Coordinates of C-alpha atoms in Angstrom, one line a residue:
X1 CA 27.2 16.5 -6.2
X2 CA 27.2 16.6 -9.9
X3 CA 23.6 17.3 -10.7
X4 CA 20.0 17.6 -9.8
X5 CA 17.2 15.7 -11.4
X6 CA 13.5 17.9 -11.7
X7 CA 10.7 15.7 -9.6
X8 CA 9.5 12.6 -10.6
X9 CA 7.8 9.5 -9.5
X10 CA 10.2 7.5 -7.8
X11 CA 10.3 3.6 -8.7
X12 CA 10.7 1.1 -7.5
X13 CA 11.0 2.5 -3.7
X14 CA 11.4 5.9 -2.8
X15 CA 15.2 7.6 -3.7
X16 CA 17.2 11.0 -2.5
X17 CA 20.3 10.2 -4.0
X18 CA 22.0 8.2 -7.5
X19 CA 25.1 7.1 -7.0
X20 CA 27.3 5.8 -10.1
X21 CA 27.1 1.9 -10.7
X22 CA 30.6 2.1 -12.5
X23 CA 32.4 2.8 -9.5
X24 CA 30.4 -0.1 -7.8
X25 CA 33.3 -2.8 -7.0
X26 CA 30.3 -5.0 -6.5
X27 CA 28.3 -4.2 -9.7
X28 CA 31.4 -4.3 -11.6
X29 CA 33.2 -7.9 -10.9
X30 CA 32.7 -10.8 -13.1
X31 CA 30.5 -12.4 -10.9
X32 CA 27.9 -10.0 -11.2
X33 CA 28.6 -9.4 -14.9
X34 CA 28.5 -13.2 -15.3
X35 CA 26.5 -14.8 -12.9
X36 CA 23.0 -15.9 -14.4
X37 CA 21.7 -16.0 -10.8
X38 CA 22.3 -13.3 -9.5
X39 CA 18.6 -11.3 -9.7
X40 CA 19.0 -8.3 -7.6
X41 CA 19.1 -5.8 -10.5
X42 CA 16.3 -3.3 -11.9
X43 CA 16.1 -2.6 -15.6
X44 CA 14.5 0.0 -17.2
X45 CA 14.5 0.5 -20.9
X46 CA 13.4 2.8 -23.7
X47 CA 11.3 1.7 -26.9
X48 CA 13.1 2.5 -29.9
X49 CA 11.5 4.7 -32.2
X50 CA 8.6 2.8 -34.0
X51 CA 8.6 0.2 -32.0
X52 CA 5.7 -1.0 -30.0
X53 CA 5.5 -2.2 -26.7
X54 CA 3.8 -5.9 -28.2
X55 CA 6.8 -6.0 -30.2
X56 CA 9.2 -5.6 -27.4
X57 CA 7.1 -8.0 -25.7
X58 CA 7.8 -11.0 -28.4
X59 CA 11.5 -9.6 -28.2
X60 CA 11.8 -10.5 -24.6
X61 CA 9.7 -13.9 -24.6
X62 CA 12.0 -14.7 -27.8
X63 CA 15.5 -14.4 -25.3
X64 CA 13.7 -15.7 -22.5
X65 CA 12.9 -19.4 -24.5
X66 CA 16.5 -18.8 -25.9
X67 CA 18.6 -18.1 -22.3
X68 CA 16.8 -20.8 -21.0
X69 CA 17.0 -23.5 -23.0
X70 CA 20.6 -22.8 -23.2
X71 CA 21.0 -22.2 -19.5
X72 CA 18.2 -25.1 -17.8
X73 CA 20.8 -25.6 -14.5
X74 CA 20.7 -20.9 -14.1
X75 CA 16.5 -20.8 -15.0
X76 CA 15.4 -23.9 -13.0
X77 CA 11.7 -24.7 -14.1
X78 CA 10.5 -25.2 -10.9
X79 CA 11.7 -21.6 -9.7
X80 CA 8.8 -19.9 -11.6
X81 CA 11.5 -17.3 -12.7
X82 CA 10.0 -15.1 -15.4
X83 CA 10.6 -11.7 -17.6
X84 CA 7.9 -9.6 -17.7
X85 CA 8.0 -6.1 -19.5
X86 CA 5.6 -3.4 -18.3
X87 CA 5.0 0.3 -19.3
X88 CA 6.7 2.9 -16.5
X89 CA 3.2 4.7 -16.5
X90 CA 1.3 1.2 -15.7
X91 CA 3.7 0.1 -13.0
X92 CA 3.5 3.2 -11.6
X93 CA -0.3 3.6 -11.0
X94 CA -1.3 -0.2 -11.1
X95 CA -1.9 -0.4 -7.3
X96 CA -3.6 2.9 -7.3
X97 CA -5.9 2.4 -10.4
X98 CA -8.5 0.0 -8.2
X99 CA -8.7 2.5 -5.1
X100 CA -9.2 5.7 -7.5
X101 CA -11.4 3.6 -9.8
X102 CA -13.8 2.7 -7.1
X103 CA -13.8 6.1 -5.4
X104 CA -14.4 7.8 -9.0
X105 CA -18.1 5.5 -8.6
X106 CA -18.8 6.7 -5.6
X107 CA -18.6 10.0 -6.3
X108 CA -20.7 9.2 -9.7
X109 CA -23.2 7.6 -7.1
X110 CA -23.3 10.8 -4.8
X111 CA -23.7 12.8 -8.1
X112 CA -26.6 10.7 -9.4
X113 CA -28.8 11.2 -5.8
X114 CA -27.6 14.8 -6.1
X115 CA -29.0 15.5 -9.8
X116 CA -32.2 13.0 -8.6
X117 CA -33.0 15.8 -5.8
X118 CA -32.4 18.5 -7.8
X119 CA -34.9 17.3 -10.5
X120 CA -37.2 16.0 -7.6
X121 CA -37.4 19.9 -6.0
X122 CA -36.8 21.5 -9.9
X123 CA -40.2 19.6 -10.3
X124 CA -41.6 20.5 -7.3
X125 CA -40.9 24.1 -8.1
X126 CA -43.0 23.5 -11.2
X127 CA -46.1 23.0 -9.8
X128 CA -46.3 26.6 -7.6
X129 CA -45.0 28.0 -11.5
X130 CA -47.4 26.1 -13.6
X131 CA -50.3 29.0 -13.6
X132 CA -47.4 32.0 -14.3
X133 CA -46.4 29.5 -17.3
X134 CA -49.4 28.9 -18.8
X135 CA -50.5 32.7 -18.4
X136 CA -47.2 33.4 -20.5
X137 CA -48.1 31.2 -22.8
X138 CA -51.7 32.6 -23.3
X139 CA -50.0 36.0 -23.8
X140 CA -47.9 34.8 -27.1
X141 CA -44.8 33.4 -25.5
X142 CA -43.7 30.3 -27.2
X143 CA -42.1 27.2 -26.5
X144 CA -38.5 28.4 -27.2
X145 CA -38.9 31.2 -25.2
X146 CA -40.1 29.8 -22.0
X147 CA -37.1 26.7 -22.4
X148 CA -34.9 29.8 -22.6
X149 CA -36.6 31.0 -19.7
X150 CA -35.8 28.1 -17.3
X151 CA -32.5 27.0 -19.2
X152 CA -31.2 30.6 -17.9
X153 CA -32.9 30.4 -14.5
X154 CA -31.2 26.5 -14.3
X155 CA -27.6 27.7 -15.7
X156 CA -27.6 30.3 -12.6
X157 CA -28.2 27.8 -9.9
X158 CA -26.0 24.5 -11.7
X159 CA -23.0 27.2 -12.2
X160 CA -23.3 28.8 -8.8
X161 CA -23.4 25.0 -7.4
X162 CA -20.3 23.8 -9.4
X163 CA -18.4 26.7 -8.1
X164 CA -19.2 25.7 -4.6
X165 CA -18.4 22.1 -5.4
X166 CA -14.9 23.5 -6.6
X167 CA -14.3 25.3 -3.7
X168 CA -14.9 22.1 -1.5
X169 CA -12.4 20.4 -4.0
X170 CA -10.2 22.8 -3.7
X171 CA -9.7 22.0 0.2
X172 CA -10.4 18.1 0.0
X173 CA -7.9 17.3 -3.0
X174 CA -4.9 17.4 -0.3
X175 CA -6.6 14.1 1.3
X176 CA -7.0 12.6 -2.1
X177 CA -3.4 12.9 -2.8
X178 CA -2.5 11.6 0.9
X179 CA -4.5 9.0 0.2
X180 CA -3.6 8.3 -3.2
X181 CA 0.4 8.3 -2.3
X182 CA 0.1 5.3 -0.3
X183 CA -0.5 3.5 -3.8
X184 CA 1.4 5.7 -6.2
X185 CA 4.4 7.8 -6.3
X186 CA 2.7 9.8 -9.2
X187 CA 0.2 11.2 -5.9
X188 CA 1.8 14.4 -6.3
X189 CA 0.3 15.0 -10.0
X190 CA -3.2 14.9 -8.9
X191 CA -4.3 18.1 -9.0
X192 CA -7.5 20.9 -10.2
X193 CA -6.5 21.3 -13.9
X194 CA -8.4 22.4 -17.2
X195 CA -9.8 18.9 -17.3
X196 CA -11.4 19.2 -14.1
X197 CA -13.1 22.7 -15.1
X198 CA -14.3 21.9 -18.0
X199 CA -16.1 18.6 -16.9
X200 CA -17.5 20.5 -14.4
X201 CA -18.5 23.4 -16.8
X202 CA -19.5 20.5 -19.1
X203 CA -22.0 18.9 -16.6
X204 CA -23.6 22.2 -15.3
X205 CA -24.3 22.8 -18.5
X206 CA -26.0 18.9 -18.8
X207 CA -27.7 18.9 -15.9
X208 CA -29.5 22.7 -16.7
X209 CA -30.0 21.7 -20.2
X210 CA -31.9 18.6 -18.8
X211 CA -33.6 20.3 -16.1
X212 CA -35.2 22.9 -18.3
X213 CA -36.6 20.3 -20.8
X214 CA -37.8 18.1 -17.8
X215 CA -41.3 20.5 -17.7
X216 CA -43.6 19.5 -20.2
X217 CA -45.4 22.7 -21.3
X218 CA -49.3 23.3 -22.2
X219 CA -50.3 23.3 -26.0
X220 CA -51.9 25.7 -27.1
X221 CA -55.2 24.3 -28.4
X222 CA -55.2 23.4 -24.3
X223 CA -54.7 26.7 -23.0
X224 CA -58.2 27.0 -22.2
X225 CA -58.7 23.8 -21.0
X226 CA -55.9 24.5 -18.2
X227 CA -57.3 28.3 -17.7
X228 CA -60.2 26.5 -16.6
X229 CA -58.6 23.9 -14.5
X230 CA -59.8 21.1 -17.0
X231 CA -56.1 20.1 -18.2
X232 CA -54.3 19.8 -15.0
X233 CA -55.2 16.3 -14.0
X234 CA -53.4 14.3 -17.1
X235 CA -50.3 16.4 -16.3
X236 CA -50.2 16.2 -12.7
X237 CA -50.4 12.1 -13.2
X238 CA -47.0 12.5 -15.6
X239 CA -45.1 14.6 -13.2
X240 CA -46.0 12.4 -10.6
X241 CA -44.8 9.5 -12.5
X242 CA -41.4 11.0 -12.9
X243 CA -41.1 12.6 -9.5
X244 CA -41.4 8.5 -8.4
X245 CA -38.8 7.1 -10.9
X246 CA -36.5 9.3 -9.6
X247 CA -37.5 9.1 -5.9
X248 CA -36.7 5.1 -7.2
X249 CA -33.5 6.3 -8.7
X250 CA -32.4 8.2 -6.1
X251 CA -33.3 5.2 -3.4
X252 CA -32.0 2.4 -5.6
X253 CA -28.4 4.4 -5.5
X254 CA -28.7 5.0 -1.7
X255 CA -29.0 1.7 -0.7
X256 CA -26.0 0.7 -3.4
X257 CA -23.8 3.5 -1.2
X258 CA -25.2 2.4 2.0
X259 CA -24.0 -1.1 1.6
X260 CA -20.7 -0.4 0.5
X261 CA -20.2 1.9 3.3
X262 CA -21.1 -0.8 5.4
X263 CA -19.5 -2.7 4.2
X264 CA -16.5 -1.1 4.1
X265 CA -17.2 -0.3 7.5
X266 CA -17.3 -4.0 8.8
X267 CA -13.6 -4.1 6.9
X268 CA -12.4 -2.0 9.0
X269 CA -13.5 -3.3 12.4
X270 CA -12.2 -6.5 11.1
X271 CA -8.4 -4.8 10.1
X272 CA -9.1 -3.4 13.9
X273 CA -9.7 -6.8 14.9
X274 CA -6.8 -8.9 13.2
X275 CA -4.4 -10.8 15.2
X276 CA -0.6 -9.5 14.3
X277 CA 1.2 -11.9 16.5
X278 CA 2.5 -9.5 18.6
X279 CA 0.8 -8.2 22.1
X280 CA 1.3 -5.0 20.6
X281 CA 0.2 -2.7 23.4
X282 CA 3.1 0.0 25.2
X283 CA 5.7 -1.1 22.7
X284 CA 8.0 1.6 21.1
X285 CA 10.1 1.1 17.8
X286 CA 12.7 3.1 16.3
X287 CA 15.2 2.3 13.4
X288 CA 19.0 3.4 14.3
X289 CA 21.3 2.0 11.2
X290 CA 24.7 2.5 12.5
X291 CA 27.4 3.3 10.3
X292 CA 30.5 0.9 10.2
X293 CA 32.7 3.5 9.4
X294 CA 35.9 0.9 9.6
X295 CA 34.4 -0.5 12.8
X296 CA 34.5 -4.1 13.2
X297 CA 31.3 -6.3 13.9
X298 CA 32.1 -6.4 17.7
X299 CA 32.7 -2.4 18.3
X300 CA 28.9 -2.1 16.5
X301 CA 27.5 -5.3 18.6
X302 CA 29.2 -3.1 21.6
X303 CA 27.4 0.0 20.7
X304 CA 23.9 -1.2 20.1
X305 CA 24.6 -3.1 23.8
X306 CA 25.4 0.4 25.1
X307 CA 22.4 1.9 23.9
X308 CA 20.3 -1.1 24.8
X309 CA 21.5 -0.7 28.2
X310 CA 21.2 3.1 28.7
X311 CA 17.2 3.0 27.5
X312 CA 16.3 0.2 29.4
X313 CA 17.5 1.9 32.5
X314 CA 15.2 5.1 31.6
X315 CA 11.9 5.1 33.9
X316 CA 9.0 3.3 32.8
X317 CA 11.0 1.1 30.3
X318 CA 10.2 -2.9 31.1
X319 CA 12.3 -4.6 28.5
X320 CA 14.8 -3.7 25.4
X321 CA 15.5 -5.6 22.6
X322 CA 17.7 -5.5 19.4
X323 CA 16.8 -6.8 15.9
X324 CA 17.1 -6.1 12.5
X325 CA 13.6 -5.1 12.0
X326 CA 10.8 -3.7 14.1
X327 CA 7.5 -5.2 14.4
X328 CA 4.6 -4.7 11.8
X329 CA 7.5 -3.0 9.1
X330 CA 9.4 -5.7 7.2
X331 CA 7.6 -6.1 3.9
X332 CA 9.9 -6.4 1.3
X333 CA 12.7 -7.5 3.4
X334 CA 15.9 -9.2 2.5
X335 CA 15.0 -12.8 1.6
X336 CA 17.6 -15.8 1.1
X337 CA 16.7 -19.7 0.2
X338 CA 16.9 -22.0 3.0
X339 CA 16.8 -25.9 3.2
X340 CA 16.3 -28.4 6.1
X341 CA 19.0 -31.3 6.2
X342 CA 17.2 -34.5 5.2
X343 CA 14.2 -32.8 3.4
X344 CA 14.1 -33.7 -0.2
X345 CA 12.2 -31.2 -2.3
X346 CA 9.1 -32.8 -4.3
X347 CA 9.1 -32.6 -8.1
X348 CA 8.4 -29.1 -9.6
X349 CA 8.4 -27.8 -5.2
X350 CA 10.9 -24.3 -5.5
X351 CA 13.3 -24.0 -2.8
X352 CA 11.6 -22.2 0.0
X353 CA 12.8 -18.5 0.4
X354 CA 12.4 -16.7 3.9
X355 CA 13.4 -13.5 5.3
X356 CA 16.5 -12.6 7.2
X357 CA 16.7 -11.3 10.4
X358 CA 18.4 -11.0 12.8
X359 CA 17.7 -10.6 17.0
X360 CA 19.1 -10.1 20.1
X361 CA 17.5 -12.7 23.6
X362 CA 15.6 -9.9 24.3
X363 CA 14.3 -8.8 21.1
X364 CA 11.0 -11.3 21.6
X365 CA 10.2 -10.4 25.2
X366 CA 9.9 -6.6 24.0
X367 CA 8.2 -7.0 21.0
X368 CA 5.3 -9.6 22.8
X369 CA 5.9 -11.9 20.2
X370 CA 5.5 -15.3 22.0
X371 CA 7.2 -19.0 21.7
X372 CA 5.1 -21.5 20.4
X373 CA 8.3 -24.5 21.0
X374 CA 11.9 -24.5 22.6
X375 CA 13.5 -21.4 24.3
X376 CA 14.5 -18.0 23.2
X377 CA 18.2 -16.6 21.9
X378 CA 20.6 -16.8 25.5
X379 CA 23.8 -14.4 25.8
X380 CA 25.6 -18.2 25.6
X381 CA 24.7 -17.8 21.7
X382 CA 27.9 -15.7 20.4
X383 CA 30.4 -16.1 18.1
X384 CA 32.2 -18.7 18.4
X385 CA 29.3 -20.8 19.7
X386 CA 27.3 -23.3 18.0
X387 CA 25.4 -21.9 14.8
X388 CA 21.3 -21.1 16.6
X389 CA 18.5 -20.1 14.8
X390 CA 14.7 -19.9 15.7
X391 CA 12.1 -20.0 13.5
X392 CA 8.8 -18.7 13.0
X393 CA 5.6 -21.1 12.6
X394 CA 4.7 -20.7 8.5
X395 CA 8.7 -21.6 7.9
X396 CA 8.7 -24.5 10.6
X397 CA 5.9 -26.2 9.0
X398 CA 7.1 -25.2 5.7
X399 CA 10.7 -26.9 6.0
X400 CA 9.2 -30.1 9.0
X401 CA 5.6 -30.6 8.4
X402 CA 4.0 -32.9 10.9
X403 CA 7.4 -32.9 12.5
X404 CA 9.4 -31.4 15.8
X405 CA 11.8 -29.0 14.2
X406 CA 13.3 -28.0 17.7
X407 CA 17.2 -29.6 17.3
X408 CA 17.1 -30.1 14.0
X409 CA 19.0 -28.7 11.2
X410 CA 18.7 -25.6 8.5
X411 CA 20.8 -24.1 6.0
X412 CA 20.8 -20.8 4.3
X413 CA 21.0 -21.7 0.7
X414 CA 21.2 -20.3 -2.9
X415 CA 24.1 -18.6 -5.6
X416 CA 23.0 -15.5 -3.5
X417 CA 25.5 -16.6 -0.8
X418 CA 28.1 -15.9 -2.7
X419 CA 27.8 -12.2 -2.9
X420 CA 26.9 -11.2 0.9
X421 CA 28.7 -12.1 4.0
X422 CA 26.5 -15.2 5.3
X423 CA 27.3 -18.5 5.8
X424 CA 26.1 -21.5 4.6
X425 CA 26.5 -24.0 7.7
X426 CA 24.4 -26.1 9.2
X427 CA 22.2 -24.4 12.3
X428 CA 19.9 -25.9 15.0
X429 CA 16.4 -24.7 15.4
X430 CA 16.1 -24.0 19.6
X431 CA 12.9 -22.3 18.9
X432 CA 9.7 -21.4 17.1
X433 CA 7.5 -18.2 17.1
X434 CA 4.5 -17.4 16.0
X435 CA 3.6 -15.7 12.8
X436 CA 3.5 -11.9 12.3
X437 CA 1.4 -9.8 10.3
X438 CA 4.6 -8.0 8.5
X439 CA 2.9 -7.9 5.0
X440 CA 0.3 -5.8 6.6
X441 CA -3.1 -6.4 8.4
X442 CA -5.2 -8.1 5.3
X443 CA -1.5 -9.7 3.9
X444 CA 0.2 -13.0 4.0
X445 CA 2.3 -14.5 6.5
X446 CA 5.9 -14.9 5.4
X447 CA 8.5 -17.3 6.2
X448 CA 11.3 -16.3 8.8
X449 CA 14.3 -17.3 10.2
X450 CA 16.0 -15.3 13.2
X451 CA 19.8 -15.6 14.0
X452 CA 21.2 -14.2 17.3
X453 CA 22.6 -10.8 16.2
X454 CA 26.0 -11.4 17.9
X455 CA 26.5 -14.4 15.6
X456 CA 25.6 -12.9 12.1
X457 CA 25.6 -9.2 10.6
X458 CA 23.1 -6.9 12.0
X459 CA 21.4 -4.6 9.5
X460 CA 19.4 -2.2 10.1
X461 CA 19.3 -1.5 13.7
X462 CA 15.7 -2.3 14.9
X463 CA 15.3 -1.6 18.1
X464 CA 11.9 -2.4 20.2
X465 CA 11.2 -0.6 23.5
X466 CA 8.3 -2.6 25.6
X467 CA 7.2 0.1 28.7
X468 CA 5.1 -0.3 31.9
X469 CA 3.3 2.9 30.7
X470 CA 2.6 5.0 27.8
X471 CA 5.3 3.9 25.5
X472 CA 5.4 7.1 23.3
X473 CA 6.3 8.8 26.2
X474 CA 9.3 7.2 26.7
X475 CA 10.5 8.5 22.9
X476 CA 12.0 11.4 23.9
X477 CA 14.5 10.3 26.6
X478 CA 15.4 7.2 24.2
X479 CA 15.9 9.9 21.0
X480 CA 17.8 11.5 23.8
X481 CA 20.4 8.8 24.5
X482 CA 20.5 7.4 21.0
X483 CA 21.7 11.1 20.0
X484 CA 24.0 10.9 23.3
X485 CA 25.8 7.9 22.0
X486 CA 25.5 7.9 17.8
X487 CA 25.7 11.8 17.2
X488 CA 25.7 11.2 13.1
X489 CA 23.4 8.1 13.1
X490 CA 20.0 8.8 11.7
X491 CA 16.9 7.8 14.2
X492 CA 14.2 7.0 11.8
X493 CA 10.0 5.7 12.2
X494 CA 9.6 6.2 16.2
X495 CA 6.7 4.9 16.7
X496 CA 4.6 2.8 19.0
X497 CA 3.7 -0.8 17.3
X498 CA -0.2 0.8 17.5
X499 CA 0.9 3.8 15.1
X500 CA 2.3 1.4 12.6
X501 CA -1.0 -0.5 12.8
X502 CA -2.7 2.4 12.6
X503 CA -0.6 3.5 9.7
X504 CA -1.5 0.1 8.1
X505 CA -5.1 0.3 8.3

């Protein structure tokens, strides 16, 4: 450890540790120096002084038309490969700036139906003070002095109100932030600062300032007329006027918050309702990456059959699988191009690109996820064996549409090949699954393509528990064995498949 950097938002994924890039063997060879297609690399750069982001902008587009005229077979059209350049601070809050825009109306809403009552009973409150105001008028106070009055008597009650508004935002601002981290890393800045006290100081004063001008006061070449009763019907027509616009306000606003709770409501039953592809009920995940630590392939493959073995004989436990990845928790994963032998791409169609992953025969027995065509991974798939793949339903009617893909051919494809340890040889398709919700409950479906995990690398270490019972009680004991067997792994997101769902929504 050479240093310690203060907090900051992370980007793009969450980090607890830089590690040098010029000791990299991989970051550092010609290929990666050299090689126009190889896009795995974040950039981050810093204006120089006077310049604006516009002109940096026309900078970029200007090397983008340039690299690729010059390099048409690395930037193929079709690809949709582009360079964008974005401001840290937008990227950073651009999925948050929707959520926090639309709760910032609804709290205006809530505010406008609160200021609406207040004026409604402020009025109200007139009427039983209308006699003591007109008395004070007849003995010499003026105008001035009675808004003084009831600007003072209004500045208690909107200050004492915005103090107890404060106090409720000093307990609820933790949810906003865990709310608000879910689409931001900056989360953490959100916080009760001078801003916040004096827009609240700001709109006591508004709101008291408007509620002692609301009160139309008696002239005085009318004081008699009122003494006598004469005077009062005119204004008791005006106040009721505006007591109804703002009973109209105050309903019109309602009904605006009412339907989007509703609405919001019937989202959520939906979420509740969506299918994930997966019969998601008494199944446990949990993430154990093994370290290779000079092992080869087959003393890892060896341990994560130890470990299968030892949970699956705990009580309660039905079925264990292995696979790369859990259910429901793969967005973003590790994506490759793939092509089907004898497919011909159309003009201007990019190369399909699906995720990686890997699984062991069990894997899709545990997890509920069911075969829609041919037969699951067998312990006959190993190394050594014919090349076996199954795929799920977007990805076989991507690569065979209106065709059988079970015993045909697919290929992992691309320049990417070249820098990872996978193969590009022909496979077979035995099977196809159904489509998962991985991109969460209101996402896309993505493209996938399983291998049996004794025939390529398994990263990751997804592991997908399937009990007769209560699956999160069965964590324990499996926590238990994994630490029995792995001592330095780390055993990361136990959780049943309804927690990550729950997690989603």
């Amino acid at each position: 450890v050479i240093g310690v950097v203060q907090p900051a938002p992370y980007f793009p994924d969450r980090m607890d540790a830089l590690l040098n890039m010029s000791i990299s063997e991989h970051h550092t060879s010609a290929m990666m120096v050299q090689g126009r297609t190889h896009r795995m690399t974040d950039m981050i750069a810093r204006l120089a002084p006077g310049a604006s982001v516009a002109q940096a902008r026309q900078e970029v587009a200007d090397i983008r038309t340039r690299v690729q005229a010059d390099h048409p077979d690395a930037y193929d059209a079709a690809s949709n490969y582009r360079v964008t350049l974005t401001p840290f601070q937008e990227v950073l809050g651009q999925r948050a700036r929707l959520t926090l825009w639309l709760l910032m109306g609804a709290a205006a809403f809530v505010l406008i139906i609160a200021c609406a009552n207040v004026a409604n009973l402020t009025l109200m409150r007139g009427v039983k003070r209308e006699q003591e105001l007109v008395i004070r008028s007849a003995l010499g106070a003026g105008s001035g002095t009675l808004r003084r009055l009831l600007l003072a008597e209004n500045l208690v009650l909107a200050l004492a109100g915005s103090a107890l508004g404060l106090l409720v935002a000093v307990g609820g601002v933790g949810m906003l932030t865990a709310l608000a981290a879910r689409y931001s890393p900056r989360a953490n800045e959100i916080r009760l600062d001078g801003a916040v006290l004096a827009f609240t100081l700001l709109l006591a004063l508004v709101v008291a300032v408007m509620l002692a001008y609301a009160p139309r006061f008696v002239k005085e070449s009318a004081l008699g007329a009122w003494l006598t009763g004469a005077g009062k019907s005119s204004a008791n027509r005006r106040r009721q006027r505006l007591q109804r616009a703002l009973v109209v306000a105050q309903v019109a606003v309602s009904v605006v918050l009412l339907t989007g709770a509703g609405l919001l409501t019937r989202t959520m039953l939906q979420l509740a309702e969506v299918e994930t592809g997966f019969k998601e009920q008494e199944v446990l995940t949990m993430e154990v990456p093994l370290d290779q630590g000079g092992r080869s392939a087959a003393d890892l493959v060896a341990m994560y059959r130890r470990i299968q073995t030892e949970i699956a004989a705990l009580p309660g436990v039905a079925e264990v699988g292995l696979g790369s990845t859990v259910p429901l928790r793969n967005a973003g994963g590790f994506q490759l191009e793939v092509k089907a032998e004898g497919r011909t791409l159309g003009p201007g169609e990019p190369m399909p690109r699906a995720d990686y992953r890997t699984a062991s025969p069990e894997y899709f027995r545990a997890a509920g996820l069911p075969l829609r065509a041919g037969r699951s991974f067998e312990d006959t798939d190993q190394q050594g064996a014919p090349l076996v793949v199954i795929l799920n339903q977007a990805l076989a009617d991507r690569l065979f549409p209106g065709v059988d893909p079970i015993g045909r051919r697919v290929a992992w494809t691309g320049d990417v090949l070249r820098f990872v340890p996978i193969s590009g040889e022909w496979r077979t398709v035995v099977g196809v699954v159904a489509n998962t919700k991985d991109d969460g409950l209101d996402g896309g479906t993505r493209l996938v393509m399983f291998q049996p995990f004794t025939q390529e690398m398994f990263p990751g270490g997804g592991i997908v528990i399937r009990a007769n019972r209560d699956a999160a009680s069965v964590a324990p004991g499996a926590t238990r064995l994994v630490r029995d067997i792995a001592p330095k792994a780390p055993i990361e997101n136990v959780l049943t498949v309804d927690q990550i769902k729950a997690e989603g929504m």
